[in-house]
Coordinates of C-alpha atoms in Angstrom, one line a residue:
X1 CA -0.2 -0.1 -0.1
X2 CA 2.8 2.4 1.0
X3 CA 4.6 1.9 -2.5
X4 CA 1.2 2.3 -4.3
X5 CA 0.5 5.6 -2.4
X6 CA 4.0 6.8 -3.3
X7 CA 3.7 6.2 -7.0
X8 CA 0.2 7.6 -7.3
X9 CA 0.9 10.9 -5.4
X10 CA 4.1 11.7 -6.9
X11 CA 2.4 11.3 -10.3
X12 CA -0.4 13.7 -9.1
X13 CA -3.1 11.9 -7.8
X14 CA -5.6 13.3 -5.0
X15 CA -6.2 10.0 -2.9
X16 CA -5.7 6.4 -2.6
X17 CA -8.2 4.1 -0.7
X18 CA -8.5 0.5 0.0
X19 CA -11.9 -0.6 -1.2
X20 CA -12.8 -4.5 -0.7
X21 CA -9.1 -5.4 -0.9
X22 CA -8.3 -3.3 -4.0
X23 CA -6.8 0.1 -4.3
X24 CA -8.9 2.9 -5.6
X25 CA -7.2 5.8 -6.7
X26 CA -8.8 9.4 -7.1
X27 CA -7.3 12.1 -9.4
X28 CA -8.2 14.7 -11.8
X29 CA -8.9 14.0 -15.5
X30 CA -6.0 16.2 -16.4
X31 CA -3.4 14.1 -14.7
X32 CA -5.3 10.6 -15.2
X33 CA -2.7 9.6 -17.9
X34 CA 0.1 10.4 -15.9
X35 CA -1.0 8.3 -12.8
X36 CA -1.9 5.5 -15.1
X37 CA 1.8 5.5 -16.8
X38 CA 3.3 5.9 -13.4
X39 CA 1.6 2.8 -12.2
X40 CA 2.6 0.8 -15.2
X41 CA 6.2 2.2 -14.9
X42 CA 6.3 1.1 -11.5
X43 CA 5.2 -2.5 -12.6
X44 CA 1.8 -1.9 -11.1
X45 CA -0.8 -3.1 -13.5
X46 CA -4.5 -1.7 -13.0
X47 CA -7.2 -4.2 -13.2
X48 CA -9.3 -1.4 -14.3
X49 CA -8.7 2.4 -15.1
X50 CA -11.5 4.6 -16.1
X51 CA -12.7 8.1 -15.6
X52 CA -15.6 8.7 -13.5
X53 CA -17.7 11.6 -12.3
X54 CA -17.5 12.2 -8.6
X55 CA -19.9 14.8 -6.9
X56 CA -18.2 17.4 -4.8
X57 CA -21.2 17.9 -2.9
X58 CA -24.4 15.6 -2.1
X59 CA -27.8 16.5 -1.9
X60 CA -29.8 14.7 0.8
X61 CA -33.4 13.7 -0.4
X62 CA -36.3 12.5 1.7
X63 CA -38.2 9.5 0.6
X64 CA -40.9 11.2 -1.7
X65 CA -38.3 13.2 -3.8
X66 CA -35.8 10.3 -4.0
X67 CA -38.6 8.2 -5.5
X68 CA -39.0 10.9 -7.9
X69 CA -35.7 11.1 -8.9
X70 CA -35.1 7.4 -9.3
X71 CA -37.9 7.4 -11.7
X72 CA -36.5 10.4 -13.7
X73 CA -32.9 8.5 -13.5
X74 CA -34.6 5.4 -14.9
X75 CA -36.2 7.0 -17.7
X76 CA -32.9 9.0 -18.7
X77 CA -30.9 5.7 -18.6
X78 CA -33.5 3.9 -20.9
X79 CA -33.3 6.7 -23.4
X80 CA -31.4 5.9 -26.5
X81 CA -29.6 8.9 -26.8
X82 CA -28.2 9.1 -23.5
X83 CA -24.8 7.2 -22.7
X84 CA -24.1 8.2 -19.1
X85 CA -26.3 9.5 -16.0
X86 CA -24.7 11.0 -13.0
X87 CA -26.2 12.2 -9.8
X88 CA -25.2 13.7 -6.6
X89 CA -28.2 12.4 -4.6
X90 CA -28.4 10.7 -1.1
X91 CA -31.2 8.9 0.2
X92 CA -32.5 6.1 2.5
X93 CA -33.0 3.0 0.2
X94 CA -35.6 1.6 2.9
X95 CA -37.6 4.7 2.9
X96 CA -37.7 5.1 -1.0
X97 CA -39.1 1.2 -1.0
X98 CA -41.7 2.2 1.5
X99 CA -42.6 5.2 -0.6
X100 CA -43.0 3.3 -3.8
X101 CA -45.2 0.8 -2.1

């Protein structure tokens, strides 16, 4: 973990976390290639490398609004012209299940 942390931070990454026995590196899109190349040069082969949209703020929703947003997100995801859907929502899954019932 220390070696991976050293490599990615020197390459410009923002953070390194251990998630389910794997390392998750967070960096800006501008340094993504640098971080990926630094890992490969250190002979650390990533199992997956991708860009993802991560929210900087999260919006808490009550059950009713969460259920409405989930419907909207489902409709957007099913639309043929939509490639990706991102949201910065947080809600209680159990409350939403009860609201939908």
